[in-house]
Coordinates of C-alpha atoms and ligand atoms in Angstrom, one line a residue:
M173 CA -72.1 -13.6 18.2
C174 CA -68.8 -11.7 17.8
G175 CA -66.0 -13.5 16.0
I176 CA -62.2 -13.1 15.9
V177 CA -59.7 -14.3 13.2
G178 CA -56.0 -13.5 13.0
Y179 CA -53.0 -14.5 10.9
V180 CA -49.2 -14.0 11.3
G181 CA -46.9 -15.6 8.8
T182 CA -45.3 -15.4 5.4
S183 CA -48.5 -15.2 3.3
N184 CA -50.9 -12.3 2.8
G185 CA -53.1 -12.4 5.9
V186 CA -56.0 -10.3 4.4
P187 CA -57.7 -13.0 2.3
I188 CA -57.2 -15.5 5.1
V189 CA -58.8 -13.2 7.7
L190 CA -61.7 -12.3 5.4
E191 CA -62.4 -15.9 4.5
G192 CA -62.2 -16.8 8.2
L193 CA -64.7 -14.0 9.0
Q194 CA -67.1 -15.4 6.5
R195 CA -66.8 -18.7 8.2
L196 CA -67.9 -17.0 11.4
E197 CA -70.9 -15.2 9.8
Y198 CA -73.2 -17.9 11.0
R199 CA -72.7 -16.8 14.6
G200 CA -74.7 -13.6 13.9
Y201 CA -73.2 -10.1 13.6
D202 CA -74.0 -6.7 12.3
S203 CA -70.6 -5.2 11.3
S204 CA -67.0 -6.3 10.7
G205 CA -63.5 -5.0 10.4
L206 CA -59.9 -5.8 9.8
A207 CA -56.5 -4.4 10.7
V208 CA -53.0 -5.1 9.1
A209 CA -49.7 -4.1 10.7
G210 CA -46.9 -3.2 8.5
S211 CA -43.7 -1.1 8.2
S212 CA -45.9 2.0 7.7
G213 CA -48.0 1.4 10.8
L214 CA -51.6 0.1 11.2
K215 CA -54.2 0.0 8.4
V216 CA -57.7 -0.4 9.8
H217 CA -61.0 -0.8 7.8
K218 CA -64.5 -1.4 9.0
A219 CA -68.0 -1.6 7.6
K220 CA -71.5 -2.0 8.9
G221 CA -73.4 -4.9 7.5
R222 CA -72.0 -8.1 6.0
V223 CA -68.3 -9.2 5.5
S224 CA -69.1 -8.7 1.8
D225 CA -69.6 -5.0 2.6
L226 CA -66.2 -4.9 4.3
K227 CA -64.6 -6.6 1.3
A228 CA -66.2 -4.0 -1.0
A229 CA -64.9 -1.2 1.1
L230 CA -61.3 -2.4 1.2
P231 CA -58.7 -0.7 -1.0
K232 CA -57.6 -3.2 -3.7
R233 CA -54.0 -3.2 -2.7
I234 CA -54.3 -3.9 1.0
K235 CA -52.3 -6.9 2.0
G236 CA -49.9 -8.0 4.7
S237 CA -49.2 -9.9 7.9
P238 CA -50.0 -9.9 10.7
A239 CA -53.7 -9.2 10.2
I240 CA -56.7 -9.5 12.6
G241 CA -60.4 -9.3 11.9
H242 CA -63.7 -9.2 13.7
T243 CA -67.4 -9.7 13.3
R244 CA -69.3 -7.6 15.8
W245 CA -72.7 -8.2 17.4
A246 CA -73.6 -4.9 19.0
T247 CA -73.7 -4.7 22.8
H248 CA -72.1 -1.4 23.8
G249 CA -73.1 1.0 21.1
A250 CA -75.2 0.7 17.9
P251 CA -73.9 -1.3 14.9
T252 CA -72.1 1.4 13.0
D253 CA -68.8 1.6 11.1
H254 CA -67.5 3.6 14.0
N255 CA -68.3 1.1 16.7
A256 CA -67.0 -1.9 14.6
H257 CA -63.7 -3.4 15.6
P258 CA -60.7 -3.2 15.4
H259 CA -60.3 -0.2 17.7
V260 CA -57.0 1.7 17.9
D261 CA -55.5 3.3 21.0
F262 CA -54.8 7.0 21.4
S263 CA -51.2 6.6 20.3
G264 CA -52.1 4.7 17.1
R265 CA -49.8 1.8 18.1
F266 CA -52.3 -0.9 19.1
A267 CA -55.3 -2.3 17.2
V268 CA -57.7 -4.5 19.3
V269 CA -60.5 -6.9 18.5
H270 CA -62.6 -8.2 21.3
N271 CA -65.4 -10.7 22.1
G272 CA -67.2 -10.4 25.4
I273 CA -68.2 -7.6 27.7
I274 CA -66.3 -5.4 30.0
E275 CA -68.3 -4.8 33.1
N276 CA -66.4 -1.8 34.6
A277 CA -66.5 0.0 31.2
P278 CA -68.1 3.2 32.7
Q279 CA -65.4 3.5 35.4
I280 CA -62.6 2.9 32.9
R281 CA -64.1 5.5 30.5
E282 CA -64.2 8.0 33.4
R283 CA -60.6 7.4 34.3
L284 CA -59.5 7.7 30.7
V285 CA -61.3 11.0 30.2
A286 CA -59.7 12.2 33.4
D287 CA -56.3 11.3 31.9
G288 CA -57.2 13.3 28.8
I289 CA -58.1 10.5 26.5
E290 CA -61.5 11.0 24.8
P291 CA -62.9 7.7 23.4
R292 CA -64.2 8.0 19.9
S293 CA -66.7 5.2 19.9
E294 CA -69.3 3.9 22.4
T295 CA -67.6 0.5 22.7
D296 CA -66.0 -1.1 25.7
T297 CA -63.3 -2.5 23.3
E298 CA -61.9 0.9 22.5
L299 CA -61.3 1.4 26.2
I300 CA -59.1 -1.7 26.3
A301 CA -57.1 -0.4 23.4
H302 CA -56.4 2.8 25.3
L303 CA -55.5 0.9 28.5
I304 CA -52.9 -1.0 26.5
G305 CA -51.6 2.2 25.0
Q306 CA -51.3 3.7 28.5
A307 CA -49.6 0.6 29.9
A308 CA -47.1 0.6 26.9
V309 CA -45.7 3.9 28.1
E310 CA -44.1 1.9 31.0
H311 CA -43.8 -1.5 29.5
D312 CA -42.7 -1.5 25.9
D313 CA -43.2 -5.2 25.5
P314 CA -46.8 -5.7 24.1
V315 CA -47.4 -8.8 26.3
D316 CA -46.5 -6.9 29.5
A317 CA -48.6 -3.9 28.3
L318 CA -51.6 -6.2 27.7
R319 CA -51.1 -7.9 31.0
T320 CA -51.0 -4.6 32.8
A321 CA -54.1 -3.3 31.0
L322 CA -56.1 -6.4 31.7
R323 CA -55.5 -6.0 35.5
R324 CA -57.8 -3.0 35.2
V325 CA -60.5 -4.8 33.4
E326 CA -63.5 -6.7 34.9
G327 CA -65.6 -8.8 32.7
A328 CA -65.2 -11.4 29.9
Y329 CA -62.9 -11.3 26.9
G330 CA -61.3 -13.0 24.1
L331 CA -58.8 -10.5 22.6
A332 CA -56.4 -10.2 19.7
V333 CA -54.0 -7.2 19.6
L334 CA -51.7 -5.9 16.8
D335 CA -48.7 -3.8 17.7
A336 CA -47.4 -1.4 15.0
Q337 CA -44.0 -1.5 16.7
H338 CA -43.8 -5.3 16.3
P339 CA -45.3 -6.0 12.9
D340 CA -44.6 -9.7 13.2
R341 CA -46.6 -10.5 16.3
I342 CA -50.2 -10.9 17.5
V343 CA -50.9 -10.9 21.2
V344 CA -54.1 -12.7 22.4
A345 CA -55.8 -13.2 25.8
R346 CA -58.7 -15.1 27.0
L347 CA -61.1 -14.9 30.0
G348 CA -64.5 -16.4 29.6
S349 CA -64.6 -16.1 25.8
P350 CA -62.9 -18.8 23.6
I351 CA -59.6 -18.3 21.8
V352 CA -58.0 -21.1 19.8
L353 CA -54.6 -20.9 18.2
G354 CA -53.9 -22.7 14.9
L355 CA -50.4 -24.0 14.2
G356 CA -49.1 -23.8 10.6
D357 CA -45.8 -24.1 8.8
R358 CA -44.0 -20.8 9.6
E359 CA -47.4 -19.3 10.3
M360 CA -49.9 -19.0 13.2
Y361 CA -53.6 -18.5 13.2
V362 CA -56.0 -17.4 15.9
A363 CA -59.7 -17.6 16.1
S364 CA -62.6 -17.5 18.5
D365 CA -64.0 -20.6 16.8
V366 CA -61.9 -23.4 15.2
G367 CA -64.3 -23.4 12.2
A368 CA -62.7 -20.2 11.0
I369 CA -59.2 -21.7 10.6
V370 CA -59.8 -25.4 10.1
R371 CA -59.3 -25.0 6.3
H372 CA -55.6 -24.0 7.0
T373 CA -54.7 -26.2 10.0
R374 CA -56.2 -28.8 12.2
Q375 CA -53.4 -28.6 14.8
V376 CA -54.8 -26.4 17.5
V377 CA -54.2 -25.1 21.0
H378 CA -57.1 -24.0 23.2
L379 CA -56.3 -21.1 25.6
E380 CA -57.6 -21.4 29.1
D381 CA -59.2 -18.6 31.1
G382 CA -56.5 -16.2 32.4
E383 CA -54.0 -17.1 29.7
I384 CA -52.1 -14.8 27.3
A385 CA -50.3 -15.9 24.1
L386 CA -47.7 -14.3 21.9
L387 CA -47.9 -15.5 18.3
E388 CA -45.1 -15.1 15.8
P389 CA -44.6 -16.9 12.5
D390 CA -42.3 -19.5 14.1
G391 CA -44.5 -20.4 17.0
F392 CA -46.1 -19.1 20.2
T393 CA -45.5 -18.7 23.9
T394 CA -48.1 -18.7 26.6
S395 CA -48.2 -17.3 30.1
T396 CA -50.8 -16.4 32.7
L397 CA -52.1 -13.0 33.6
D398 CA -49.7 -13.0 36.5
A399 CA -46.7 -13.7 34.2
R400 CA -46.2 -17.4 34.9
P401 CA -45.1 -19.3 31.8
V402 CA -47.5 -22.1 30.7
Q403 CA -46.7 -25.1 28.5
K404 CA -49.5 -26.0 26.1
V405 CA -49.9 -29.2 24.2
S406 CA -51.5 -29.0 20.7
E407 CA -54.2 -31.3 19.6
L408 CA -55.6 -32.4 16.3
V409 CA -59.2 -31.3 15.7
D410 CA -61.5 -33.9 14.2
L411 CA -63.3 -31.6 11.8
D412 CA -63.7 -31.5 8.1
D413 CA -63.6 -28.3 6.2
E414 CA -66.5 -29.5 4.1
Q415 CA -68.7 -29.5 7.2
F416 CA -68.6 -25.7 7.0
D417 CA -69.5 -25.6 3.3
L418 CA -72.9 -25.4 1.8
G419 CA -72.1 -27.9 -0.9
E420 CA -75.1 -28.3 -3.1
H421 CA -77.5 -26.7 -0.7
E422 CA -78.9 -23.2 -0.7
H423 CA -79.0 -23.0 3.1
F424 CA -77.2 -24.5 6.1
L425 CA -80.5 -25.1 7.9
R426 CA -81.6 -27.4 5.0
K427 CA -78.2 -29.0 4.8
E428 CA -78.1 -29.8 8.5
I429 CA -81.7 -31.1 8.6
G430 CA -80.6 -33.5 5.8
E431 CA -77.6 -34.5 7.8
Q432 CA -79.6 -35.9 10.7
P433 CA -79.5 -39.6 9.8
E434 CA -75.6 -39.5 9.9
A435 CA -75.5 -37.2 12.9
V436 CA -77.7 -39.6 14.9
E437 CA -75.5 -42.5 13.8
R438 CA -72.5 -40.6 15.2
T439 CA -74.4 -39.9 18.5
L440 CA -75.2 -43.6 18.9
S441 CA -71.8 -44.9 17.7
G442 CA -70.0 -47.2 20.1
R443 CA -72.6 -46.7 22.8
L444 CA -75.3 -49.4 22.3
D445 CA -74.3 -52.3 24.5
E446 CA -76.5 -55.2 23.5
R447 CA -74.7 -57.6 25.7
F448 CA -76.0 -55.9 28.9
S449 CA -79.1 -54.4 27.2
T450 CA -77.9 -50.9 28.2
I451 CA -76.0 -47.9 26.9
K452 CA -72.3 -47.3 27.5
L453 CA -71.5 -43.7 28.2
G454 CA -67.8 -43.3 28.9
G455 CA -67.6 -39.6 29.9
L456 CA -70.0 -39.4 32.9
N457 CA -67.2 -39.8 35.4
L458 CA -69.7 -41.2 37.9
E459 CA -69.8 -44.7 39.3
P460 CA -73.1 -46.7 39.2
N461 CA -73.6 -46.3 42.9
E462 CA -73.3 -42.6 42.6
L463 CA -75.7 -42.6 39.7
R464 CA -78.1 -44.6 41.8
S465 CA -78.0 -42.2 44.6
F466 CA -79.5 -39.2 42.8
K467 CA -83.1 -38.5 43.7
R468 CA -83.9 -35.9 41.1
V469 CA -82.5 -34.6 37.8
Y470 CA -82.5 -30.9 36.9
I471 CA -81.8 -30.0 33.3
L472 CA -80.7 -26.5 32.2
G473 CA -80.3 -24.9 28.8
C474 CA -81.5 -22.0 26.6
G475 CA -83.6 -21.9 23.5
S476 CA -83.7 -25.2 21.6
A477 CA -81.3 -26.7 24.1
Y478 CA -83.9 -26.0 26.9
Y479 CA -86.7 -27.7 24.9
S480 CA -84.5 -30.7 24.2
G481 CA -83.9 -30.7 28.0
E482 CA -87.7 -30.9 28.4
I483 CA -87.7 -34.0 26.3
G484 CA -84.7 -35.3 28.2
A485 CA -86.6 -34.8 31.5
Q486 CA -89.6 -36.8 30.2
L487 CA -87.3 -39.6 29.0
I488 CA -85.5 -39.8 32.4
E489 CA -88.8 -39.9 34.3
E490 CA -90.3 -42.5 32.0
L491 CA -87.3 -44.8 31.7
A492 CA -85.4 -44.3 34.9
R493 CA -88.3 -43.3 37.1
I494 CA -86.3 -40.4 38.6
P495 CA -88.3 -37.2 38.9
A496 CA -86.8 -34.8 36.4
T497 CA -87.5 -31.2 35.2
A498 CA -86.0 -28.8 32.8
E499 CA -85.6 -25.1 33.3
A500 CA -84.3 -22.1 31.2
A501 CA -80.7 -21.6 32.4
S502 CA -81.2 -17.8 32.2
E503 CA -83.9 -18.0 34.8
F504 CA -82.2 -20.5 37.0
R505 CA -79.1 -18.5 37.5
Y506 CA -80.9 -15.4 38.7
R507 CA -83.3 -16.9 41.2
N508 CA -80.7 -17.9 43.8
P509 CA -81.7 -21.5 43.4
V510 CA -81.7 -23.9 46.3
I511 CA -79.2 -26.6 45.3
D512 CA -80.5 -30.1 45.9
P513 CA -77.8 -32.2 47.6
D514 CA -79.4 -35.3 46.1
G515 CA -79.8 -33.8 42.7
L516 CA -78.0 -34.5 39.4
Y517 CA -77.8 -31.3 37.3
I518 CA -77.4 -31.5 33.5
A519 CA -76.4 -28.5 31.4
V520 CA -77.4 -28.7 27.7
S521 CA -75.7 -26.6 25.0
Q522 CA -74.8 -27.2 21.4
S523 CA -72.1 -24.6 21.3
G524 CA -70.9 -25.0 24.9
E525 CA -70.5 -21.2 25.0
T526 CA -74.0 -19.8 25.9
A527 CA -73.3 -17.3 28.7
D528 CA -76.4 -18.0 30.7
T529 CA -75.8 -21.8 30.7
L530 CA -72.2 -21.3 31.6
A531 CA -73.1 -19.0 34.4
A532 CA -75.6 -21.5 35.7
V533 CA -73.0 -24.3 35.7
E534 CA -70.5 -22.0 37.5
E535 CA -73.1 -21.2 40.1
L536 CA -73.9 -24.9 40.6
T537 CA -70.3 -25.9 40.8
R538 CA -69.5 -23.2 43.3
K539 CA -72.3 -24.5 45.5
G540 CA -70.9 -28.0 45.3
A541 CA -73.5 -29.6 42.9
R542 CA -72.7 -32.5 40.5
V543 CA -73.1 -31.2 37.0
L544 CA -73.0 -33.1 33.7
G545 CA -73.0 -31.7 30.2
V546 CA -74.9 -32.7 27.1
I547 CA -72.8 -30.8 24.6
N548 CA -71.9 -30.8 20.9
Q549 CA -68.7 -28.6 20.9
V550 CA -65.9 -30.7 22.2
G551 CA -63.6 -28.9 24.7
S552 CA -65.9 -25.9 24.9
A553 CA -66.2 -23.7 28.0
I554 CA -69.4 -25.4 29.3
A555 CA -67.9 -28.9 28.6
R556 CA -64.9 -28.0 30.6
A557 CA -66.8 -26.5 33.5
N558 CA -68.8 -29.7 34.0
N559 CA -67.8 -32.8 36.0
G560 CA -68.4 -35.0 32.9
G561 CA -71.1 -35.7 30.4
V562 CA -72.2 -36.9 27.0
Y563 CA -70.8 -35.4 23.8
I564 CA -73.5 -35.6 21.1
H565 CA -71.1 -35.6 18.1
A566 CA -73.6 -34.0 15.8
G567 CA -70.9 -32.3 13.8
P568 CA -70.6 -28.5 13.4
E569 CA -73.9 -26.7 13.2
V570 CA -73.7 -23.5 11.2
S571 CA -77.4 -22.4 10.9
V572 CA -78.5 -20.2 13.8
A573 CA -81.6 -22.3 14.1
S574 CA -80.7 -25.6 15.6
S575 CA -81.8 -28.8 13.9
K576 CA -79.3 -31.7 14.0
S577 CA -77.9 -30.8 17.4
F578 CA -81.5 -30.7 18.8
T579 CA -82.2 -34.2 17.5
S580 CA -78.8 -35.6 18.6
T581 CA -79.3 -34.1 22.0
C582 CA -82.6 -35.8 22.4
V583 CA -81.0 -39.1 21.3
A584 CA -78.2 -38.5 23.9
F585 CA -80.9 -38.0 26.6
A586 CA -82.6 -41.2 25.5
M587 CA -79.3 -43.0 25.9
L588 CA -78.7 -41.4 29.3
A589 CA -82.2 -42.3 30.4
V590 CA -81.7 -46.0 29.4
H591 CA -78.4 -46.0 31.2
L592 CA -79.9 -44.5 34.3
G593 CA -82.9 -46.8 34.0
R594 CA -80.8 -50.0 33.6
I595 CA -78.9 -49.3 36.8
R596 CA -82.3 -48.9 38.5
D597 CA -85.5 -50.7 37.5
L598 CA -85.6 -50.7 33.7
S599 CA -85.8 -54.4 32.6
P600 CA -83.3 -55.9 30.1
A601 CA -86.3 -56.5 27.8
D602 CA -87.1 -52.7 27.8
G603 CA -83.4 -52.0 27.4
D604 CA -83.3 -54.2 24.3
R605 CA -86.5 -52.7 23.0
L606 CA -85.1 -49.2 23.2
I607 CA -81.7 -50.1 21.9
Q608 CA -83.3 -51.6 18.8
A609 CA -85.5 -48.5 18.4
L610 CA -82.5 -46.2 18.7
R611 CA -80.7 -48.2 16.1
D612 CA -83.6 -47.8 13.7
L613 CA -83.9 -44.0 14.1
P614 CA -81.5 -42.9 11.3
A615 CA -83.4 -44.9 8.6
K616 CA -86.7 -43.5 9.9
I617 CA -85.4 -39.9 9.9
A618 CA -84.3 -40.5 6.3
A619 CA -87.8 -41.8 5.4
I620 CA -89.4 -38.6 6.9
L621 CA -87.0 -36.4 4.9
E622 CA -88.4 -38.1 1.7
Q623 CA -91.8 -36.5 2.4
E624 CA -90.3 -33.1 1.8
D625 CA -92.7 -32.2 -1.0
A626 CA -95.8 -32.7 1.1
I627 CA -94.3 -30.8 4.0
K628 CA -93.3 -27.9 1.7
E629 CA -96.9 -27.7 0.5
A630 CA -98.1 -27.5 4.1
A631 CA -95.5 -24.8 4.8
E632 CA -96.6 -22.7 1.9
W633 CA -100.2 -22.9 3.3
L634 CA -99.0 -22.0 6.8
A635 CA -96.9 -19.1 5.4
Q636 CA -100.1 -17.3 4.3
Y637 CA -101.2 -16.6 7.9
D638 CA -99.9 -14.0 10.3
S639 CA -100.0 -16.3 13.3
A640 CA -100.2 -20.0 14.2
M641 CA -100.9 -22.1 17.2
F642 CA -98.8 -25.2 17.9
I643 CA -100.2 -27.7 20.3
G644 CA -99.0 -31.0 21.8
R645 CA -99.5 -33.0 24.9
V646 CA -96.9 -34.6 27.3
R647 CA -94.5 -36.1 24.8
G648 CA -95.7 -33.7 22.1
W649 CA -95.5 -30.6 24.2
P650 CA -91.8 -29.8 24.0
I651 CA -92.0 -30.5 20.3
A652 CA -94.8 -28.0 19.9
R653 CA -92.7 -25.5 21.8
E654 CA -89.6 -26.2 19.7
A655 CA -91.6 -26.0 16.4
A656 CA -93.2 -22.7 17.4
Q657 CA -89.8 -21.3 18.2
K658 CA -88.4 -22.5 14.9
I659 CA -91.2 -20.8 12.9
K660 CA -90.6 -17.6 14.8
E661 CA -86.9 -17.7 14.4
V662 CA -86.6 -18.4 10.7
A663 CA -90.0 -17.5 9.2
Y664 CA -90.7 -14.5 11.5
L665 CA -94.3 -15.8 11.9
H666 CA -95.9 -15.3 15.2
A667 CA -96.5 -18.7 16.7
E668 CA -97.7 -19.7 20.1
A669 CA -97.2 -23.1 21.7
Y670 CA -99.8 -24.5 24.0
Q671 CA -100.5 -27.7 25.8
S672 CA -103.5 -29.2 23.9
A673 CA -105.6 -29.6 27.1
E674 CA -104.9 -26.1 28.2
L675 CA -106.4 -24.7 25.0
K676 CA -109.9 -24.7 26.4
H677 CA -108.7 -22.6 29.3
G678 CA -108.0 -19.5 27.3
P679 CA -106.5 -19.6 23.8
L680 CA -109.5 -21.5 22.3
A681 CA -110.9 -17.9 22.0
L682 CA -108.3 -17.2 19.3
I683 CA -109.3 -20.2 17.2
C684 CA -111.1 -19.2 13.9
E685 CA -110.5 -19.7 10.2
T686 CA -107.5 -17.3 10.3
M687 CA -105.6 -19.1 13.1
P688 CA -104.1 -22.3 11.8
V689 CA -103.3 -25.0 14.3
V690 CA -100.3 -27.4 14.0
A691 CA -101.0 -30.4 16.2
V692 CA -98.5 -32.9 17.4
V693 CA -100.6 -36.1 17.8
P694 CA -98.6 -39.3 18.3
D695 CA -100.6 -42.5 18.5
D696 CA -99.9 -43.0 22.2
E697 CA -102.0 -43.4 25.3
L698 CA -103.2 -39.8 25.0
N699 CA -104.3 -40.0 21.4
E700 CA -108.0 -40.2 22.2
K701 CA -107.8 -37.0 24.4
Q702 CA -105.9 -35.2 21.7
R703 CA -108.6 -36.1 19.1
S704 CA -111.2 -34.5 21.3
T705 CA -109.2 -31.3 21.3
L706 CA -109.0 -31.4 17.5
H707 CA -112.8 -31.8 17.3
E708 CA -113.1 -28.7 19.5
I709 CA -110.9 -26.8 17.1
K710 CA -112.7 -28.0 14.0
A711 CA -116.0 -27.0 15.6
R712 CA -114.7 -23.4 15.7
S713 CA -113.6 -23.4 12.0
G714 CA -109.9 -23.9 12.9
Q715 CA -107.7 -25.3 10.2
I716 CA -105.5 -28.2 11.4
L717 CA -102.1 -29.6 10.2
A718 CA -101.6 -32.8 12.2
I719 CA -98.2 -34.5 12.7
G720 CA -98.9 -38.1 13.7
H721 CA -98.9 -41.7 12.9
E722 CA -100.7 -43.6 10.1
S723 CA -103.7 -44.4 12.4
F724 CA -104.6 -40.7 12.4
P725 CA -108.2 -40.3 11.0
E726 CA -108.1 -38.5 7.7
D727 CA -111.2 -36.3 8.2
L728 CA -109.9 -34.8 11.5
A729 CA -107.3 -32.5 9.9
E730 CA -107.1 -30.6 6.6
R731 CA -103.5 -31.8 6.3
T732 CA -101.6 -34.7 7.9
I733 CA -97.9 -35.6 7.9
V734 CA -97.4 -39.2 9.0
V735 CA -94.1 -40.2 10.7
P736 CA -92.9 -43.8 11.1
R737 CA -93.7 -45.5 14.4
T738 CA -90.9 -46.0 16.9
E739 CA -91.2 -46.9 20.6
P740 CA -93.6 -44.3 22.2
E741 CA -90.9 -42.9 24.4
L742 CA -88.9 -41.9 21.4
D743 CA -91.8 -40.5 19.3
P744 CA -90.8 -36.9 20.0
I745 CA -87.5 -37.3 18.2
L746 CA -89.3 -38.3 14.9
L747 CA -92.3 -36.0 15.3
N748 CA -89.9 -33.0 15.3
I749 CA -88.3 -33.7 12.0
P750 CA -91.2 -32.7 9.7
L751 CA -91.6 -29.6 11.9
Q752 CA -88.0 -28.5 11.1
L753 CA -88.8 -28.8 7.4
L754 CA -92.1 -27.0 7.9
A755 CA -90.2 -24.0 9.4
Y756 CA -87.6 -24.1 6.7
H757 CA -90.1 -24.1 3.8
A758 CA -92.3 -21.4 5.5
A759 CA -89.2 -19.2 5.7
L760 CA -88.3 -20.0 2.1
A761 CA -91.8 -19.1 0.9
L762 CA -91.5 -15.8 2.8
D763 CA -88.0 -15.2 1.5
R764 CA -86.4 -14.8 4.9
D765 CA -82.7 -14.7 5.6
I766 CA -82.9 -18.3 6.8
D767 CA -79.4 -19.0 8.1
R768 CA -79.0 -15.6 9.6
P769 CA -82.3 -14.6 11.1
R770 CA -82.6 -10.9 12.0
N771 CA -81.5 -10.0 15.6
L772 CA -80.4 -13.5 16.4
A773 CA -77.0 -15.1 17.0
K774 CA -75.9 -18.7 17.1
S775 CA -73.9 -18.5 20.2
V776 CA -75.2 -16.1 22.7
T777 CA -72.1 -15.2 24.7
V778 CA -73.7 -12.2 26.5
E779 CA -76.4 -12.3 29.2
Ligands
G6P1009 C1 -79.3 -19.1 20.7 C2 -79.6 -19.8 19.4 C3 -80.6 -20.9 19.7 C4 -80.0 -21.9 20.6 C5 -79.6 -21.2 22.0 C6 -78.8 -22.1 22.9 O1 -80.4 -18.5 21.3 O2 -80.2 -18.8 18.5 O3 -80.9 -21.6 18.4 O4 -80.9 -22.9 20.9 O5 -78.8 -20.1 21.7 O6 -77.6 -22.4 22.3 P1 -76.6 -23.5 22.8 O7 -75.4 -23.4 21.9 O8 -76.3 -23.3 24.2 O9 -77.3 -24.8 22.5

């Protein structure tokens, strides 16, 4: 969703901010803007559409420092030039960019109008600019003015502010929406996502909720909303700039699908403990006796994270024999859930920022539950809100549609399930069997990726239809859901996921020659039952693409993609890989905007 980049230092901030904004494009946005403060005041430019549209609209000679920029994903007000950030206050002194949502915006607007200030846009952000302008009448210092303004604001924000009267400063604040500072040599950076600035510096400081920072070329100072000074320690981020580049690829989604063997290696790295036939997970912060005491596991996440949680729940039930379920975090938080005192709660999120998942964790923590995270983004809001957890270390994921983080999350769940199992009743022999299978996953994923030509051909066939049915059973069911979602997200094809056995209770009526069926059919204990379903589909002229193992009978499906065998519990991890490529190639055949699907955002930081 929205993104922030800022620069203050001795170089020209404009290209740095523009390039940073392009790094944030993947988060999803519909307009962008930039402001520079100089001796002649503020210069502000905005454009609907892509950052390239903003670049095209900029005067050739614009340059300077400090500069701030923003990519906006519309919430309050349509995606127009007018509503794009930065917003300037009534006095023309302050320019503000903002991520998040101000909940008392209607009340603030009313007060401002009563004070004779007529907002020019429909945004909540412009209101913050005016509040800062009003506060500056009494407090000339921009930090004090921002602090005073924020006392009147309810909601979530990550903010960066330029002050025309101090054209060597940026003031930033954070409450519920990430802000990271980057330290350079006589220069400072700020961003909502470290990926936007990692090219320039890897020395960073994460602001905490309720903190304000003043950035000047020579350094920064931090304080709280109630004016207490805070000492911050910088850290070195372990990220390569290359990970944010397309390299030889046309799309991040394809690049990231291809990175899965290495991503899974990283997820497994240092965690397979052959000596005790178990998995070592250093970040759980729970003693074995505590882990034994949980009677149920509840997994929460949104989108692909939720579906990976469904696979996680199955793995935990199968391997640790603890009842486990997954639920959409967005539903959970609003149904006033009963908190199970004997339950272990697990929040899943690639970004660690998803608002609904974060709110679910906060609700759980407030009610005293134990919450672990399965998260990609180290140090993210959800990671910090948990009691501990497992980082998946998949590396940065830029494509909106998740691929490597989905796979690595499933691998992390498999490891957690073995760990929980081994302190309960999973035998050492089963521990060894699964450890070996986990170790072999990267090579098997690589082997699946080699079948790309056959998968591409199947995708081009699928792309001819308006609608498709994805079916699976038990282990294959979350995979069918994830695959249907992926086809919707990137190919904009209508796709419905159904449990194979449920088909005959309704959707079988849809099956005909124009409704292709993609069936996830592992050679497991349910294979025979699945085959019966496929016969029922065939009998109704349904066309089938089967994803299964080499034992799959050739005449049962028009097309078959065969994945290597692993241990049955881990089958879903491999069965999903061809389905990622299927969605990618269907989207390619249909000429979709694959990395930036319409209406979607990578990190959904609003409810
Ligand atoms: C958005 C993305 C999905 C993603 C979901 C959860 O909806 O478009 O691809 O699965 O958020 O994201 P998270 O970062 O919490 O895993």
